[in-house]
Coordinates of N, CA, C and O in Angstrom, one line a residue:
M360 N 0.8 -1.2 0.0 CA 0.1 0.1 0.1 C 1.0 1.2 0.1 O 1.6 1.3 0.8
P361 N 0.5 2.1 -0.9 CA 1.5 3.5 -1.0 C 1.3 4.4 0.4 O 0.1 4.4 0.7
Q362 N 2.5 4.7 0.7 CA 2.3 5.9 1.8 C 2.2 7.2 1.3 O 2.8 7.6 0.2
A363 N 1.4 7.8 2.1 CA 1.1 9.3 1.8 C 2.5 10.1 2.0 O 3.3 9.7 2.9
Q364 N 2.7 11.2 1.0 CA 3.9 11.8 1.2 C 3.5 13.3 1.5 O 2.8 13.8 0.8
A365 N 4.3 13.8 2.2 CA 4.0 15.1 2.8 C 5.0 16.0 2.0 O 6.2 15.7 1.9
H366 N 4.6 17.2 1.5 CA 5.3 18.2 0.8 C 5.3 19.5 1.7 O 4.2 20.1 1.7
P367 N 6.3 19.7 2.6 CA 6.3 20.8 3.5 C 6.0 22.1 3.0 O 5.0 22.7 3.7
A368 N 6.2 22.3 1.9 CA 5.9 23.7 1.1 C 4.5 23.9 0.8 O 3.8 25.0 0.9
Q369 N 3.7 22.6 0.7 CA 2.3 22.7 0.5 C 1.6 22.1 1.5 O 0.3 22.2 1.2
A370 N 2.0 21.9 2.6 CA 1.0 21.2 3.4 C 0.3 22.2 4.1 O 0.8 23.3 4.7
E371 N -1.0 21.9 4.1 CA -2.0 22.8 4.9 C -2.7 21.9 5.9 O -2.8 20.6 5.7
P372 N -3.0 22.3 7.1 CA -3.5 21.5 7.9 C -5.1 21.1 7.5 O -5.8 21.7 7.1
A373 N -5.7 19.8 8.0 CA -6.8 19.5 7.4 C -7.7 20.3 8.2 O -7.5 20.6 9.5
R374 N -8.9 20.6 7.8 CA -9.9 21.3 8.2 C -11.0 20.5 9.0 O -11.4 19.5 8.3
V375 N -11.4 20.7 10.2 CA -12.4 20.0 10.9 C -13.5 20.9 10.9 O -13.6 22.0 11.3
L376 N -14.6 20.2 10.4 CA -15.8 21.0 10.1 C -16.9 20.4 11.2 O -17.1 19.4 11.4
P377 N -17.5 21.5 11.8 CA -18.7 21.2 12.6 C -19.8 20.5 11.8 O -19.8 20.8 10.5
L378 N -20.8 19.7 12.4 CA -21.8 19.0 11.7 C -22.5 19.7 10.8 O -22.9 19.5 9.8
T379 N -22.8 21.2 11.4 CA -23.8 21.9 10.6 C -23.1 22.5 9.4 O -23.9 23.1 8.6
K380 N -21.8 22.6 9.3 CA -21.2 23.3 8.1 C -20.6 22.2 7.2 O -19.6 22.6 6.4
A381 N -21.1 20.9 7.3 CA -20.4 19.8 6.4 C -20.6 20.1 5.0 O -21.5 21.0 4.7
G382 N -20.1 19.6 4.1 CA -20.0 20.0 2.5 C -21.3 19.4 2.0 O -22.3 19.2 2.6
T383 N -21.4 19.7 0.6 CA -22.6 19.5 -0.1 C -22.6 18.1 -0.7 O -23.4 17.9 -1.8
A384 N -21.6 17.3 -0.5 CA -21.5 16.0 -1.2 C -22.5 15.1 -0.8 O -22.6 14.9 0.5
P385 N -23.1 14.6 -1.5 CA -24.5 13.8 -1.3 C -24.2 12.5 -0.4 O -24.9 12.1 0.5
L386 N -23.1 11.9 -0.5 CA -22.7 10.7 0.3 C -22.4 11.3 1.8 O -23.0 10.7 2.6
L387 N -21.7 12.4 1.8 CA -21.2 12.9 3.2 C -22.6 13.3 3.7 O -22.8 13.0 5.0
D388 N -23.5 13.9 3.1 CA -24.9 14.4 3.8 C -25.6 13.2 4.4 O -26.1 13.2 5.4
L389 N -25.6 12.2 3.4 CA -26.3 10.9 3.8 C -25.6 10.3 5.1 O -26.3 9.9 5.9
V390 N -24.3 10.2 5.2 CA -23.5 9.7 6.4 C -24.0 10.5 7.6 O -24.5 10.1 8.6
L391 N -23.8 11.9 7.4 CA -24.0 12.8 8.5 C -25.6 12.6 9.2 O -25.8 12.5 10.3
Q392 N -26.4 12.5 8.1 CA -27.9 12.4 8.6 C -28.1 11.1 9.1 O -28.7 11.1 10.4
H393 N -27.6 10.0 8.7 CA -27.8 8.7 9.3 C -27.2 8.7 10.8 O -27.9 8.2 11.7
L394 N -26.0 9.2 10.9 CA -25.3 9.2 12.2 C -26.2 10.1 13.3 O -26.3 9.7 14.4
D395 N -26.8 11.3 12.7 CA -27.6 11.9 13.7 C -28.8 11.2 14.0 O -29.3 11.3 15.1
D396 N -29.4 10.7 13.0 CA -30.6 10.0 13.2 C -30.3 8.9 14.2 O -31.3 8.4 15.0
D397 N -29.3 8.3 14.3 CA -29.0 6.9 15.2 C -28.4 7.4 16.3 O -27.9 6.6 17.0
Q398 N -28.5 8.5 16.7 CA -27.9 9.2 18.0 C -26.4 8.9 18.2 O -26.1 8.8 19.3
A399 N -25.5 9.0 17.2 CA -24.1 8.9 17.4 C -23.7 10.4 18.2 O -24.3 11.3 17.9
Q400 N -22.8 10.2 18.8 CA -22.2 11.3 19.6 C -20.9 11.9 19.0 O -20.0 11.2 18.5
E401 N -20.7 13.1 19.4 CA -19.6 13.9 19.1 C -19.0 13.7 17.5 O -18.1 13.2 17.3
I402 N -20.1 13.9 16.6 CA -19.8 13.6 15.1 C -18.8 14.8 14.7 O -19.2 16.2 14.7
V403 N -17.7 14.4 14.2 CA -16.8 15.5 13.6 C -16.5 15.0 12.1 O -16.4 14.0 11.8
T404 N -16.4 16.1 11.4 CA -16.0 15.8 9.7 C -14.7 16.4 9.6 O -14.5 17.6 9.9
I405 N -13.8 15.5 8.9 CA -12.5 16.3 8.4 C -12.4 16.2 6.9 O -12.6 15.1 6.2
D406 N -12.2 17.4 6.4 CA -12.1 17.5 5.0 C -10.7 17.1 4.5 O -9.6 17.7 5.0
L407 N -10.6 16.0 3.8 CA -9.3 15.4 3.3 C -9.0 15.8 1.9 O -8.0 15.4 1.3
E408 N -9.9 16.3 1.2 CA -9.8 16.6 -0.2 C -8.7 17.5 -0.5 O -8.3 18.7 -0.2
G409 N -7.9 16.8 -1.5 CA -6.5 17.5 -1.8 C -5.4 17.3 -0.9 O -4.2 17.7 -1.2
K410 N -5.7 16.6 0.3 CA -4.8 16.4 1.3 C -4.4 15.0 1.4 O -3.3 14.6 1.8
S411 N -5.2 14.1 0.9 CA -5.0 12.6 1.2 C -5.7 12.0 0.0 O -6.8 12.2 -0.4
S412 N -5.1 10.8 -0.5 CA -5.7 10.2 -1.6 C -6.9 9.0 -0.9 O -7.5 8.3 -1.9
I413 N -6.9 8.8 0.4 CA -7.6 7.8 0.7 C -9.2 8.2 0.7 O -10.1 7.2 0.5
A414 N -9.4 9.4 0.7 CA -11.1 9.9 0.8 C -11.0 11.4 0.7 O -9.9 11.9 0.9
D415 N -12.3 11.8 0.4 CA -12.2 13.4 0.5 C -12.9 13.9 1.8 O -12.6 15.0 2.1
H416 N -13.3 12.8 2.6 CA -14.0 13.3 3.8 C -13.7 12.0 4.9 O -13.9 11.0 4.4
M417 N -13.5 12.5 5.9 CA -13.5 11.4 7.2 C -14.4 11.9 8.2 O -14.3 13.2 8.6
V418 N -15.2 11.0 8.6 CA -16.1 11.4 9.6 C -15.7 10.2 10.8 O -15.7 9.1 10.7
I419 N -15.7 11.1 12.0 CA -15.3 10.3 13.2 C -16.5 10.5 14.2 O -17.1 11.7 14.3
A420 N -17.2 9.4 14.9 CA -18.4 9.6 15.7 C -18.1 8.4 16.8 O -17.4 7.6 16.6
S421 N -18.9 8.7 17.8 CA -18.7 7.7 19.0 C -20.3 7.1 19.2 O -21.3 7.8 19.0
G422 N -20.3 6.1 19.7 CA -21.5 5.2 20.3 C -21.4 4.9 21.8 O -20.3 5.0 22.2
R423 N -22.5 4.8 22.2 CA -22.3 4.6 23.7 C -21.9 3.3 24.4 O -21.4 3.0 25.1
S424 N -22.1 2.2 23.4 CA -21.6 0.9 23.7 C -21.2 0.1 22.5 O -21.4 0.6 21.3
T425 N -20.7 -1.0 22.6 CA -20.2 -1.9 21.5 C -21.6 -2.2 20.6 O -21.4 -2.1 19.2
R426 N -22.5 -2.2 21.3 CA -23.9 -2.7 20.6 C -24.3 -1.5 19.6 O -24.8 -1.7 18.6
Q427 N -24.3 -0.5 20.2 CA -24.8 0.7 19.4 C -23.7 0.8 18.4 O -24.1 1.4 17.3
V428 N -22.4 0.9 18.5 CA -21.5 1.1 17.5 C -21.7 0.0 16.3 O -21.8 0.4 15.2
A429 N -21.9 -1.3 16.7 CA -22.2 -2.2 15.8 C -23.5 -1.9 15.0 O -23.6 -2.0 13.5
S430 N -24.6 -1.5 15.6 CA -25.7 -1.0 14.9 C -25.8 -0.1 13.9 O -26.3 -0.2 12.9
I431 N -25.1 1.1 14.4 CA -24.9 2.2 13.6 C -24.1 1.8 12.5 O -24.6 2.0 11.2
A432 N -23.0 1.1 12.7 CA -22.2 0.6 11.4 C -23.0 -0.2 10.4 O -23.0 0.0 9.3
Q433 N -23.7 -1.3 11.0 CA -24.4 -1.9 9.8 C -25.5 -1.4 9.1 O -25.8 -1.4 8.0
K434 N -26.2 -0.5 9.8 CA -27.5 0.2 9.3 C -26.8 1.2 8.3 O -27.4 1.4 7.3
L435 N -25.9 1.9 8.6 CA -25.2 2.8 7.8 C -24.7 2.3 6.4 O -24.9 2.7 5.4
A436 N -24.1 1.2 6.6 CA -23.5 0.4 5.4 C -24.7 0.0 4.5 O -24.7 0.1 3.3
E437 N -25.8 -0.6 5.2 CA -27.0 -0.8 4.4 C -27.6 0.3 3.7 O -27.9 0.4 2.4
K438 N -27.7 1.5 4.3 CA -28.3 2.7 4.0 C -27.4 3.1 2.7 O -28.2 3.7 1.7
I439 N -26.2 3.2 2.7 CA -25.3 3.7 1.7 C -25.5 2.8 0.4 O -25.7 3.2 -0.5
K440 N -25.4 1.6 0.6 CA -25.7 0.5 -0.4 C -27.0 0.7 -1.1 O -27.1 0.9 -2.2
Q441 N -28.1 0.8 -0.3 CA -29.6 1.1 -0.8 C -29.6 2.5 -1.5 O -30.4 2.5 -2.6
S442 N -28.8 3.3 -1.1 CA -29.0 4.7 -1.9 C -28.2 4.8 -3.1 O -28.1 5.9 -3.7
G443 N -27.6 3.6 -3.6 CA -26.8 3.4 -4.9 C -25.4 3.9 -4.8 O -24.9 4.2 -5.8
F444 N -24.7 4.2 -3.7 CA -23.4 4.5 -3.6 C -22.3 3.1 -3.6 O -21.2 3.4 -3.5
G445 N -23.0 2.1 -3.7 CA -22.2 0.9 -3.8 C -21.9 0.2 -2.4 O -22.3 0.7 -1.3
P446 N -21.4 -0.9 -2.6 CA -21.1 -1.7 -1.3 C -19.9 -1.1 -0.3 O -19.1 -0.1 -0.8
V447 N -20.0 -1.0 0.9 CA -19.2 -0.5 1.9 C -18.4 -1.5 2.7 O -18.8 -2.7 2.9
K448 N -17.0 -1.3 2.6 CA -16.1 -2.1 3.2 C -16.2 -1.9 5.0 O -16.1 -0.7 5.2
L449 N -16.4 -2.9 5.5 CA -16.6 -2.8 7.0 C -15.2 -3.7 7.6 O -14.9 -4.6 7.4
E450 N -14.8 -2.9 8.7 CA -13.7 -3.6 9.6 C -13.9 -3.4 10.9 O -14.3 -2.4 11.3
G451 N -13.8 -4.3 11.9 CA -13.9 -4.2 13.1 C -15.2 -4.5 13.9 O -15.6 -4.3 15.0
L452 N -16.2 -5.1 13.1 CA -17.6 -5.3 13.3 C -17.5 -6.2 14.4 O -18.5 -6.1 15.4
P453 N -16.9 -7.5 14.7 CA -17.0 -8.3 15.5 C -17.0 -7.8 17.0 O -17.7 -8.0 18.0
A454 N -15.9 -7.0 17.2 CA -15.7 -6.4 18.5 C -16.5 -5.2 18.8 O -16.6 -4.9 19.9
A455 N -16.5 -4.4 17.8 CA -17.3 -3.2 17.7 C -16.8 -2.1 18.8 O -17.6 -1.2 19.1
D456 N -15.4 -2.1 19.0 CA -14.8 -1.1 19.7 C -14.5 0.1 18.8 O -14.6 1.3 19.2
W457 N -13.9 -0.3 17.7 CA -13.8 0.7 16.6 C -14.2 0.0 15.4 O -13.3 -1.0 14.9
V458 N -15.1 0.7 14.6 CA -15.5 0.1 13.4 C -15.3 1.1 12.2 O -15.4 2.2 12.3
L459 N -14.6 0.7 11.1 CA -14.2 1.6 10.1 C -15.2 1.0 8.9 O -15.3 0.0 8.5
L460 N -15.9 2.1 8.3 CA -16.6 2.0 7.1 C -15.9 2.8 6.0 O -15.7 3.9 6.1
D461 N -15.7 2.1 5.0 CA -14.9 2.7 3.8 C -16.1 2.7 2.7 O -16.2 1.7 2.0
A462 N -16.4 3.9 2.4 CA -17.4 4.0 1.4 C -17.2 4.8 0.2 O -17.6 5.6 -0.7
G463 N -15.7 4.9 0.0 CA -15.0 5.6 -1.1 C -14.6 6.8 -0.9 O -13.6 7.2 -0.3
D464 N -15.4 7.8 -1.1 CA -15.1 9.3 -0.9 C -15.2 9.7 0.5 O -14.7 10.7 1.0
V465 N -16.0 8.8 1.4 CA -16.3 9.2 2.8 C -15.7 7.8 3.6 O -16.2 6.8 3.4
V466 N -14.9 8.1 4.6 CA -14.4 7.0 5.5 C -14.8 7.4 6.7 O -14.8 8.4 7.3
V467 N -15.7 6.3 7.4 CA -16.4 6.7 8.7 C -15.6 5.7 9.8 O -15.3 4.7 9.6
H468 N -15.4 6.3 11.1 CA -14.7 5.8 12.2 C -15.7 5.9 13.2 O -16.2 7.0 13.6
L469 N -16.1 4.7 13.8 CA -17.0 4.6 14.7 C -16.5 4.1 15.9 O -15.9 3.0 15.8
F470 N -16.5 4.9 17.1 CA -15.9 4.2 18.3 C -16.6 4.0 19.7 O -17.5 4.9 19.6
R471 N -16.2 3.4 20.4 CA -16.7 3.6 21.9 C -15.9 4.9 22.4 O -14.7 4.9 22.1
P472 N -16.4 5.5 23.4 CA -15.8 6.8 23.7 C -14.3 6.5 24.2 O -13.4 7.3 24.0
E473 N -14.1 5.5 25.1 CA -12.7 5.3 25.5 C -11.8 5.0 24.6 O -10.8 5.4 24.7
V474 N -12.3 4.3 23.6 CA -11.2 3.9 22.5 C -11.1 5.0 21.5 O -10.0 5.3 21.2
R475 N -12.0 6.0 21.4 CA -11.9 7.2 20.7 C -10.8 8.1 21.5 O -10.1 8.7 20.6
S476 N -11.0 8.3 22.5 CA -10.0 9.0 23.4 C -8.7 8.5 23.4 O -7.8 9.2 23.2
F477 N -8.5 7.2 23.3 CA -7.1 6.6 23.3 C -6.3 7.0 21.9 O -5.3 7.5 21.9
Y478 N -7.2 6.7 20.8 CA -6.6 7.0 19.4 C -6.5 8.4 19.0 O -5.7 8.7 18.2
N479 N -7.6 9.1 19.4 CA -7.6 10.7 19.2 C -7.3 10.9 17.6 O -6.4 11.6 17.4
L480 N -8.0 10.4 16.7 CA -7.9 10.7 15.3 C -7.9 12.0 14.8 O -7.3 12.6 14.1
E481 N -8.9 12.8 15.6 CA -9.1 14.1 15.2 C -7.9 14.9 15.2 O -7.4 15.8 14.4
R482 N -7.0 14.7 16.3 CA -5.9 15.5 16.6 C -4.8 15.0 15.6 O -4.1 16.0 15.1
M483 N -4.7 13.8 15.3 CA -3.8 13.4 14.3 C -4.1 14.0 12.9 O -3.1 14.5 12.3
W484 N -5.3 13.9 12.5 CA -5.6 14.3 11.2 C -5.8 15.8 11.0 O -5.8 16.3 9.9
A485 N -5.9 16.6 12.2 CA -6.0 18.0 11.9 C -4.7 18.5 12.3 O -4.7 19.7 12.5
F486 N -3.7 17.8 12.4 CA -2.3 18.2 12.7 C -2.3 19.0 13.8 O -1.6 20.3 13.9
G487 N -3.0 18.6 15.2 CA -2.8 19.6 16.2 C -3.9 20.5 16.6 O -3.9 21.1 17.5
D488 N -4.6 20.8 15.5 CA -5.9 22.0 15.4 C -6.9 21.5 16.2 O -7.5 22.4 16.9
A489 N -7.3 20.3 16.5 CA -8.5 19.7 17.1 C -8.2 19.6 18.4 O -7.0 19.2 18.8
P490 N -9.1 20.0 19.4 CA -8.9 19.6 20.8 C -8.9 18.1 21.1 O -9.7 17.5 20.4
P491 N -8.3 17.7 22.2 CA -8.4 16.3 22.3 C -9.8 15.9 22.9 O -10.6 16.6 23.2
V492 N -10.2 14.8 22.6 CA -11.4 14.0 23.0 C -11.5 13.5 24.3 O -10.8 12.7 24.7
A493 N -12.3 14.0 25.3 CA -12.4 13.5 26.8 C -13.3 12.1 26.8 O -14.2 12.0 25.8
A494 N -12.9 11.2 27.6 CA -13.4 10.0 27.4 C -14.8 9.8 27.9 O -15.5 9.7 27.9
G495 N -15.5 10.5 28.5 CA -16.9 10.2 28.8 C -17.7 11.4 28.5 O -18.9 11.5 29.1
S496 N -17.2 12.3 27.6 CA -18.0 13.6 27.5 C -19.1 13.3 26.4 O -19.0 12.4 25.4
A497 N -20.2 13.7 26.5 CA -21.3 13.6 25.7 C -22.1 14.8 25.6 O -22.4 15.6 26.4

């Protein structure tokens, strides 16, 4: 798998967008709406367009338990497929501490709060611009 290369002169920090200011991409809008409907917590969208080849957007959210994380992931994958965006690749579903959904232009990370706090993807992808996520905050 090719590794991303950083070009110091062109490097811009990724933008962390609040839920209400997310883009106009139909797939992203579908993902955000579904996460909101299923009561996912602390939903964050990171714009990767032009900064990474893995996706245009990364969405990070939390569920209150492994059962909720698994349920949100399964329902979201089915909704994306039914809406005509194609099949979704799911990783981590059996344990459901951290489930990754790869929908092509949008990558979704669903966590239990403790696991999310430990990995703190927002801070890594925002290059330090995002505040750390507290483990029990809701």
